[in-house]
Structures are given as C-alpha cells and as structure tokens.
PDB file of N, CA and C in Angstrom:
ATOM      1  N   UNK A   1      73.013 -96.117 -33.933  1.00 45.00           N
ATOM      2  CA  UNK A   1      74.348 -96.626 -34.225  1.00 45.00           C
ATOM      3  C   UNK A   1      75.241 -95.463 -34.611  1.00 45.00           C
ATOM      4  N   UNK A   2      76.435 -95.461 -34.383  1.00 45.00           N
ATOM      5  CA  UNK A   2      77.855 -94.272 -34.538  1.00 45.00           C
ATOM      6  C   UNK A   2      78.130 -95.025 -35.301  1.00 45.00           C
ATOM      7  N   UNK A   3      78.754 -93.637 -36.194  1.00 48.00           N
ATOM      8  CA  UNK A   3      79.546 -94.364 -37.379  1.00 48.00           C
ATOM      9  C   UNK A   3      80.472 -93.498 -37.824  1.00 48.00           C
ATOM     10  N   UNK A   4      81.592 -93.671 -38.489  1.00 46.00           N
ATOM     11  CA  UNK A   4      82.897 -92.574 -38.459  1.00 46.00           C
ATOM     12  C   UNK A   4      83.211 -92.435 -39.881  1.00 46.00           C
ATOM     13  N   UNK A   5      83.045 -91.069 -40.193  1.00 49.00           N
ATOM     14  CA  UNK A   5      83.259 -90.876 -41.874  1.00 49.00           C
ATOM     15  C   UNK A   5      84.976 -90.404 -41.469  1.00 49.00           C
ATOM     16  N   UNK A   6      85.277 -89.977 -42.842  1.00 52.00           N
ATOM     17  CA  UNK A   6      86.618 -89.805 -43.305  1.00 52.00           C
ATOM     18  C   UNK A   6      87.188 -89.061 -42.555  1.00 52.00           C
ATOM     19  N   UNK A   7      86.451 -87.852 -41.628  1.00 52.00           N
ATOM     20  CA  UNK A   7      87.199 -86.823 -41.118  1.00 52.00           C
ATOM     21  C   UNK A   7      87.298 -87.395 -39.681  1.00 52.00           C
ATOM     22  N   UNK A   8      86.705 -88.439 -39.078  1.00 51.00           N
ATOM     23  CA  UNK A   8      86.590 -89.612 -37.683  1.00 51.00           C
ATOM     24  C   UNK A   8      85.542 -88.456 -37.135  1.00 51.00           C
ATOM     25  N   UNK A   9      84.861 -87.288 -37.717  1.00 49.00           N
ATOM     26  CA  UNK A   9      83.373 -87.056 -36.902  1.00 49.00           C
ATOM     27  C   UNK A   9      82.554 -88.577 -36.819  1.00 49.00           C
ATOM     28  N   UNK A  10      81.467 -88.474 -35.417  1.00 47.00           N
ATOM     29  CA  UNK A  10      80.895 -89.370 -35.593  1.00 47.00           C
ATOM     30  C   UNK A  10      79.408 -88.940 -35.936  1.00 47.00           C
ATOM     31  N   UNK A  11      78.363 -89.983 -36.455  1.00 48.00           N
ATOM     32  CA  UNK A  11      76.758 -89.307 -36.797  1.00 48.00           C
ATOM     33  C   UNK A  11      75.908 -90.613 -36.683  1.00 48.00           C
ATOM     34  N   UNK A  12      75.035 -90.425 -36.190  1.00 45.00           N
ATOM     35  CA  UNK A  12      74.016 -90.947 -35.496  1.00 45.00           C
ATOM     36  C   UNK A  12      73.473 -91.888 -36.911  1.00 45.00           C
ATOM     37  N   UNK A  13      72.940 -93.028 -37.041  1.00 48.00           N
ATOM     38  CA  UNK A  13      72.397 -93.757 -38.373  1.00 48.00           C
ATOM     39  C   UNK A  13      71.532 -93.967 -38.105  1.00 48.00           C
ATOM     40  N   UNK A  14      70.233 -92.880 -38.153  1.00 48.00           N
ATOM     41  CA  UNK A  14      68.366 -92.746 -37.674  1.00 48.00           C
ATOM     42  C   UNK A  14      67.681 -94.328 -38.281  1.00 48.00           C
ATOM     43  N   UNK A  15      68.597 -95.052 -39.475  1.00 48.00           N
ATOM     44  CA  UNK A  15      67.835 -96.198 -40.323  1.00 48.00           C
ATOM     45  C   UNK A  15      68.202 -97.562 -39.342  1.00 48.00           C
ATOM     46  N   UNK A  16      68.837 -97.212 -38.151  1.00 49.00           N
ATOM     47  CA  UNK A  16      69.502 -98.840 -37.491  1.00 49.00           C
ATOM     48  C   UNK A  16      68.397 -99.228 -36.380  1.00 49.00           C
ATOM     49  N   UNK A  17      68.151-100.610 -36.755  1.00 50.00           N
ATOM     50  CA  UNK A  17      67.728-101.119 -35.487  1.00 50.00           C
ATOM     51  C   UNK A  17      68.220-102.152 -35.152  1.00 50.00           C
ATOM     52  N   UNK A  18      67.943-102.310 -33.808  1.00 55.00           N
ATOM     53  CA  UNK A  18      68.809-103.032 -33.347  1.00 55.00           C
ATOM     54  C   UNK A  18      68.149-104.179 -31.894  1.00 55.00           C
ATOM     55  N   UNK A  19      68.367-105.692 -31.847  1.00 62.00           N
ATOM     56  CA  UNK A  19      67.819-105.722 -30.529  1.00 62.00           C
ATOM     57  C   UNK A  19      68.993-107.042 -30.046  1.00 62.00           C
ATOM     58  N   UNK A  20      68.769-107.509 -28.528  1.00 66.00           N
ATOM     59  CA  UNK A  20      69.854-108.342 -28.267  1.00 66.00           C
ATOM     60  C   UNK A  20      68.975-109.286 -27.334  1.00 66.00           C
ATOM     61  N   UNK A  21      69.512-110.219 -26.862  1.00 69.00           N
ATOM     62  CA  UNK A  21      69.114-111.668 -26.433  1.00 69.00           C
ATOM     63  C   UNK A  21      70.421-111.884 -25.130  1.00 69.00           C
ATOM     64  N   UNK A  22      70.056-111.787 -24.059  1.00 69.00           N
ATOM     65  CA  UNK A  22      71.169-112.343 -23.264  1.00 69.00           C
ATOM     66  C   UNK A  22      70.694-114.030 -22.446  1.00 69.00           C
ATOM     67  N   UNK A  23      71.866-114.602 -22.386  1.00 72.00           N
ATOM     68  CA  UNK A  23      71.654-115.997 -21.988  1.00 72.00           C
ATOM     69  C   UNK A  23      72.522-116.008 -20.699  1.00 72.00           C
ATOM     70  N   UNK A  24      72.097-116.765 -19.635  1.00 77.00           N
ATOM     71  CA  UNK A  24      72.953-117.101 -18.617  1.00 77.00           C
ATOM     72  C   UNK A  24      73.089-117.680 -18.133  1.00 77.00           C
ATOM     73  N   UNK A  25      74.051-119.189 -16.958  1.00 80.00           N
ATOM     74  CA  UNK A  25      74.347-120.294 -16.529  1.00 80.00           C
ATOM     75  C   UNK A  25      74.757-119.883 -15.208  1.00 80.00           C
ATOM     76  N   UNK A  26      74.531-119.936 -13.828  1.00 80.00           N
ATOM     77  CA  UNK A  26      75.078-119.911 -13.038  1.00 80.00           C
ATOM     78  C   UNK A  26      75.314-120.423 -11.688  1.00 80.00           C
ATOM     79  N   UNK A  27      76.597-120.861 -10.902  1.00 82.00           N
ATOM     80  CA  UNK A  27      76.111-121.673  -9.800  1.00 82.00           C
ATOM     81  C   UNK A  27      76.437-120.968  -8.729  1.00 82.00           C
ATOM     82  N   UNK A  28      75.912-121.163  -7.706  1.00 81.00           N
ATOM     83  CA  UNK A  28      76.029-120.433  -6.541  1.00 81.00           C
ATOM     84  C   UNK A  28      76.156-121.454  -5.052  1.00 81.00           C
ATOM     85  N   UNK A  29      76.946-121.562  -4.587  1.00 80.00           N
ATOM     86  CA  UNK A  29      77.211-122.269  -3.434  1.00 80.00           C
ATOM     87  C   UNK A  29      77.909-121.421  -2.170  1.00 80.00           C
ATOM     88  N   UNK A  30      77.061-121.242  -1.066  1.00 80.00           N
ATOM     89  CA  UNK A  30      76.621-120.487   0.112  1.00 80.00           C
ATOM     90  C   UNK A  30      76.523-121.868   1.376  1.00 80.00           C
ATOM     91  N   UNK A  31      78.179-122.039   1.798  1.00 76.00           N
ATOM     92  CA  UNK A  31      78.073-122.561   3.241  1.00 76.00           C
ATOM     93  C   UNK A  31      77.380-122.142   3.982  1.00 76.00           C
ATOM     94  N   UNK A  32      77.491-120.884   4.384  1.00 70.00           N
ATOM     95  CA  UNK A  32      77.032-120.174   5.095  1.00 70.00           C
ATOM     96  C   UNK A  32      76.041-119.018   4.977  1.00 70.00           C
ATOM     97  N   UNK A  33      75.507-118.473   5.655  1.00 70.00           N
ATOM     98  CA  UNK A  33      74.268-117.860   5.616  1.00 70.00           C
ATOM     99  C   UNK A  33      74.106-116.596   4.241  1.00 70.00           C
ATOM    100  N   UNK A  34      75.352-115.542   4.614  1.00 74.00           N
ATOM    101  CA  UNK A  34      75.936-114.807   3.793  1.00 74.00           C
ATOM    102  C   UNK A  34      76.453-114.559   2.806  1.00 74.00           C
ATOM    103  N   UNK A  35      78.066-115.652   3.349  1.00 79.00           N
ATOM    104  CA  UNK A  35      79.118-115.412   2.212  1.00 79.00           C
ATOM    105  C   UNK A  35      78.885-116.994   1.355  1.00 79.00           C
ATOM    106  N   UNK A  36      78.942-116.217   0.003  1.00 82.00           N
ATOM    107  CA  UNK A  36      78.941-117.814  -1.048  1.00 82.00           C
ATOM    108  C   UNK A  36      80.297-117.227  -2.143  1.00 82.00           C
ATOM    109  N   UNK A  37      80.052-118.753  -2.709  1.00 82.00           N
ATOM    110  CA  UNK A  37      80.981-118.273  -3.769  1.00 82.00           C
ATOM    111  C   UNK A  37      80.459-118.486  -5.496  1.00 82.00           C
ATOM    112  N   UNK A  38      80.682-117.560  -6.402  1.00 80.00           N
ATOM    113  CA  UNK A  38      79.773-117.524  -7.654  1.00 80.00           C
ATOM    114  C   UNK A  38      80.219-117.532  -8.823  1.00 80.00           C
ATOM    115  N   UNK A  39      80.062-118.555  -9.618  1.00 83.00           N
ATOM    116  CA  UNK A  39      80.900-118.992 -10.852  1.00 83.00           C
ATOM    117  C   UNK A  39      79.395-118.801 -12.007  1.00 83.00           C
ATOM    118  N   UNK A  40      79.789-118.454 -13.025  1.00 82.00           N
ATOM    119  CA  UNK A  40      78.865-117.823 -13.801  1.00 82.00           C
ATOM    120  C   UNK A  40      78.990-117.468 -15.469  1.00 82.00           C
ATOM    121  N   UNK A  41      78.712-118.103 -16.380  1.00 81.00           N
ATOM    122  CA  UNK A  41      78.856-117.746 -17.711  1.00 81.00           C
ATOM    123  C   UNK A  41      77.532-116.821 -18.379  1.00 81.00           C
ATOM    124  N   UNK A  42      77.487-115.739 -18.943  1.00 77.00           N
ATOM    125  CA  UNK A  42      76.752-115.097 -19.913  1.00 77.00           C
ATOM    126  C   UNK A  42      76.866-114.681 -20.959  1.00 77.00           C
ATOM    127  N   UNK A  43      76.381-115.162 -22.026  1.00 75.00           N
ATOM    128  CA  UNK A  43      76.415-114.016 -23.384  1.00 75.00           C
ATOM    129  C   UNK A  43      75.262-113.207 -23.773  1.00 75.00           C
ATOM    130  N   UNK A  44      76.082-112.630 -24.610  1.00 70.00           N
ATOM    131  CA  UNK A  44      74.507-111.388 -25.023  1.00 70.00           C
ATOM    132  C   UNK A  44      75.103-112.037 -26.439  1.00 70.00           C
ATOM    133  N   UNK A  45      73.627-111.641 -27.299  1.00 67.00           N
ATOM    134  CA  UNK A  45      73.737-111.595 -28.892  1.00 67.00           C
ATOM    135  C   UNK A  45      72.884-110.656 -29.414  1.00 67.00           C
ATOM    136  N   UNK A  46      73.610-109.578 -29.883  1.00 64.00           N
ATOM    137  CA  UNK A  46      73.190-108.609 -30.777  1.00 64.00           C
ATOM    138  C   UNK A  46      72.728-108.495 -32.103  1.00 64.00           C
ATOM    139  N   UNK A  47      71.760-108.823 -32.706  1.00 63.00           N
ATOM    140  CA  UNK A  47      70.607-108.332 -33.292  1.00 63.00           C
ATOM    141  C   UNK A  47      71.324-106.800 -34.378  1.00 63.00           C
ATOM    142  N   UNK A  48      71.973-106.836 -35.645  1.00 59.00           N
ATOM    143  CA  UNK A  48      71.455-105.539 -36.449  1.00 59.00           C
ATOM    144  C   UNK A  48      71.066-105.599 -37.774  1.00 59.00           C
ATOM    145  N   UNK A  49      70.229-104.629 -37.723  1.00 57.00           N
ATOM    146  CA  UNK A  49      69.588-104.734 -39.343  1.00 57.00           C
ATOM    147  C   UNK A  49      69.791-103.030 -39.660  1.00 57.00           C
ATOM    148  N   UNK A  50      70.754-102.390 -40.468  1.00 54.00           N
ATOM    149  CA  UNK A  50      71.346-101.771 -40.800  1.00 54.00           C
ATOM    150  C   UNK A  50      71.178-100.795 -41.794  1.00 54.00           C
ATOM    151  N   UNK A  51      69.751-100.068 -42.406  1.00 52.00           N
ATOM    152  CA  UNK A  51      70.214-100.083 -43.925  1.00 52.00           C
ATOM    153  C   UNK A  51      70.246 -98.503 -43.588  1.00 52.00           C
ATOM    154  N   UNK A  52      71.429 -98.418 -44.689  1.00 52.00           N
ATOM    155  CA  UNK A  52      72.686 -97.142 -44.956  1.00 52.00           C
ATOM    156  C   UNK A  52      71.938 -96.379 -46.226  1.00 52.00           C
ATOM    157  N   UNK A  53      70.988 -95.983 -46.090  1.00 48.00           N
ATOM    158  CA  UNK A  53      70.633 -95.537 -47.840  1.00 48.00           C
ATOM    159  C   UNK A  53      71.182 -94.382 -48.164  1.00 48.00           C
ATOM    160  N   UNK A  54      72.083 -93.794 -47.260  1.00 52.00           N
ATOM    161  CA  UNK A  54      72.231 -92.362 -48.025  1.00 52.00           C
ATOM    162  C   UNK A  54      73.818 -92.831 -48.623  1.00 52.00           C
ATOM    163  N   UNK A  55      74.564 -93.966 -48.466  1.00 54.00           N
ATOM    164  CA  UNK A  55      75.571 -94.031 -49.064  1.00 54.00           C
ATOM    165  C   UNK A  55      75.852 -95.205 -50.305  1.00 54.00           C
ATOM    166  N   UNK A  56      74.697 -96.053 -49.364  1.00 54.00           N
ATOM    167  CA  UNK A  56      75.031 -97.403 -50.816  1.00 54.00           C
ATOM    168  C   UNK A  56      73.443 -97.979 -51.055  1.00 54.00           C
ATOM    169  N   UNK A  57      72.505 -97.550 -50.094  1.00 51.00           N
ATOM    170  CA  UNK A  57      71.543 -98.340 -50.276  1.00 51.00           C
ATOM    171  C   UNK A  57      71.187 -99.345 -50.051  1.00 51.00           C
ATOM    172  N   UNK A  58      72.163-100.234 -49.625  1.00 51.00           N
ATOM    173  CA  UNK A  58      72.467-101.661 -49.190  1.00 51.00           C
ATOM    174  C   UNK A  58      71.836-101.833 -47.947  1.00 51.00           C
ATOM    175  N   UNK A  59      70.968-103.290 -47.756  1.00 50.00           N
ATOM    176  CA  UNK A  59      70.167-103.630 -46.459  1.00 50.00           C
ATOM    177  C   UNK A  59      71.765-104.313 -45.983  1.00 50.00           C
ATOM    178  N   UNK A  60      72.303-104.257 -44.534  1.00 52.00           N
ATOM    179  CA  UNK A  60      73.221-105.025 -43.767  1.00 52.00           C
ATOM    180  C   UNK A  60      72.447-105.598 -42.576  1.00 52.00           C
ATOM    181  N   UNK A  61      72.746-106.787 -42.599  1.00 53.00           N
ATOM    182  CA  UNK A  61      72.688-107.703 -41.750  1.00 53.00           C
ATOM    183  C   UNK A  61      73.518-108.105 -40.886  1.00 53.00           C
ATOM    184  N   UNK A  62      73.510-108.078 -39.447  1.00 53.00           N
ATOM    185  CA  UNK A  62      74.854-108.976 -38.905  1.00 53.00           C
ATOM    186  C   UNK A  62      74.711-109.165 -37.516  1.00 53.00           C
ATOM    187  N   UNK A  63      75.134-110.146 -37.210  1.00 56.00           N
ATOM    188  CA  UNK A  63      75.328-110.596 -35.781  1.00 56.00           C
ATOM    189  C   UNK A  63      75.933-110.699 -35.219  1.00 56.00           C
ATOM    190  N   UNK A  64      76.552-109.827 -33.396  1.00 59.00           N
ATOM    191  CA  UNK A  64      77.556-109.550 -32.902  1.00 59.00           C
ATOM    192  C   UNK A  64      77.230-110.568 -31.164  1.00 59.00           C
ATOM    193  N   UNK A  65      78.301-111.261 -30.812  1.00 61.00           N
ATOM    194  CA  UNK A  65      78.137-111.999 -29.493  1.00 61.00           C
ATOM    195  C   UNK A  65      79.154-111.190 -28.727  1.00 61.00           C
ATOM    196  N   UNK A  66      79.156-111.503 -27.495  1.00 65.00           N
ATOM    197  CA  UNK A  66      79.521-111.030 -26.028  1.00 65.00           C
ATOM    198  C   UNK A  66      79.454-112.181 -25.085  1.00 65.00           C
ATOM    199  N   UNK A  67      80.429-112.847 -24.378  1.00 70.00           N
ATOM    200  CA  UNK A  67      80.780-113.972 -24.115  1.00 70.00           C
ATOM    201  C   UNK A  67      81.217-113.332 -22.420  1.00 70.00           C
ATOM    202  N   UNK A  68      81.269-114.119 -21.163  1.00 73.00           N
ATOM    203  CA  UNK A  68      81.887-113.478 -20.378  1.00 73.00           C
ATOM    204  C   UNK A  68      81.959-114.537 -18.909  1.00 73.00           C
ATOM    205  N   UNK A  69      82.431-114.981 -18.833  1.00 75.00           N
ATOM    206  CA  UNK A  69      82.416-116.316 -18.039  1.00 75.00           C
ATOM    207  C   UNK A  69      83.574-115.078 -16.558  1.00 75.00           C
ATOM    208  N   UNK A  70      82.379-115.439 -15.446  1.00 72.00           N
ATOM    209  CA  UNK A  70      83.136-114.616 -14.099  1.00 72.00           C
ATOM    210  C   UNK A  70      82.738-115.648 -12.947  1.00 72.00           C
ATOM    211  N   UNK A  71      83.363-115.519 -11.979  1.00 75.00           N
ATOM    212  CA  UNK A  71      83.365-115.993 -10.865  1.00 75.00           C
ATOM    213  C   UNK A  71      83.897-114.842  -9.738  1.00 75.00           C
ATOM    214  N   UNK A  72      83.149-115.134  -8.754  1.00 78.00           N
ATOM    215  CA  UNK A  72      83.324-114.188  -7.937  1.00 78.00           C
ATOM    216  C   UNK A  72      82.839-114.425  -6.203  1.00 78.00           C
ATOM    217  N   UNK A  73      82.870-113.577  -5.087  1.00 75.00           N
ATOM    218  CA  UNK A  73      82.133-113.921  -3.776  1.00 75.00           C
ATOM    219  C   UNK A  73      81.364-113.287  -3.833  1.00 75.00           C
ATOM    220  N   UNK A  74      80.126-113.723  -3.186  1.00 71.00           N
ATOM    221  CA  UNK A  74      78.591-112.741  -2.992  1.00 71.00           C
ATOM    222  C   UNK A  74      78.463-112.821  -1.820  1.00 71.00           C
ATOM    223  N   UNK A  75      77.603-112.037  -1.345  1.00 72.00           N
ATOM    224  CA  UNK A  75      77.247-111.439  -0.235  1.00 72.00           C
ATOM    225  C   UNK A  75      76.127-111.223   0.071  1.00 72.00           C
ATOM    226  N   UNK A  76      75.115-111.583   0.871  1.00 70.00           N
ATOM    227  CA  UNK A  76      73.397-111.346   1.045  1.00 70.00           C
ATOM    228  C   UNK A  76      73.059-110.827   2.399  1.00 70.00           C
ATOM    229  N   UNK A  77      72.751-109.760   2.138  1.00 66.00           N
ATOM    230  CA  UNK A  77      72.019-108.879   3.663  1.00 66.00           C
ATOM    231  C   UNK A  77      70.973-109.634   3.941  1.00 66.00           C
TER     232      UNK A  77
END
C-alpha cells in the first residue's frame, strides 16, 4: 500500500495486506455466428487489514467496492 506523508513523498506500508473478491452477471446474445451484443455488471471488493505501527499502532480495517456495469459488441474468431 502507498501512502503520502507531509512532504506528498510516497512509501511503501511492508505491514498491509490485502485481498479482493470479484463478482460478475452477464448476458450475451449472438444472432449470428460472430457478432453479439454484451451487457454486463461486475464488482470487485477489496479486502484491507492495515496495521500502521510505526505511527499510531492502530490495527485498520476497511472495505473498498468497485462497481462497473458495461455493455458492449463482441466478436468470436
């Protein structure tokens, strides 16, 4: 994890871990052999467990989502 002290250097936080979960919904409808068309929702959910000991000591917890609903044309060789 980056993190930005007072002077906006950034430094690496060796104590973070971190993991994420992605979910996805999607439909796909292909008249034809090739060309379809593709409507599609995904999120990710990020996973951190944080602890900062060289400034407060404090364990942080928190959970970050990513949402992203696309539609689009596909194409299959």
């Amino acid at each position: 994890m980056l993190q930005f002290n007072e002077d906006g250097d950034t430094r690496y936080n060796k104590n973070d871990s971190a993991g994420a979960l992605r979910l996805g919904l999607g439909y796909e409808y292909s008249p034809f052999s090739s060309i379809g068309l593709r409507v599609a929702y995904e999120g990710d959910l990020f996973l951190s467990n944080n602890i900062n000991s060289t400034l407060t000591g404090v364990e942080d917890s928190y959970a970050q989502n990513m949402n992203l609903f696309y539609f689009g044309i596909s194409y299959k060789f």
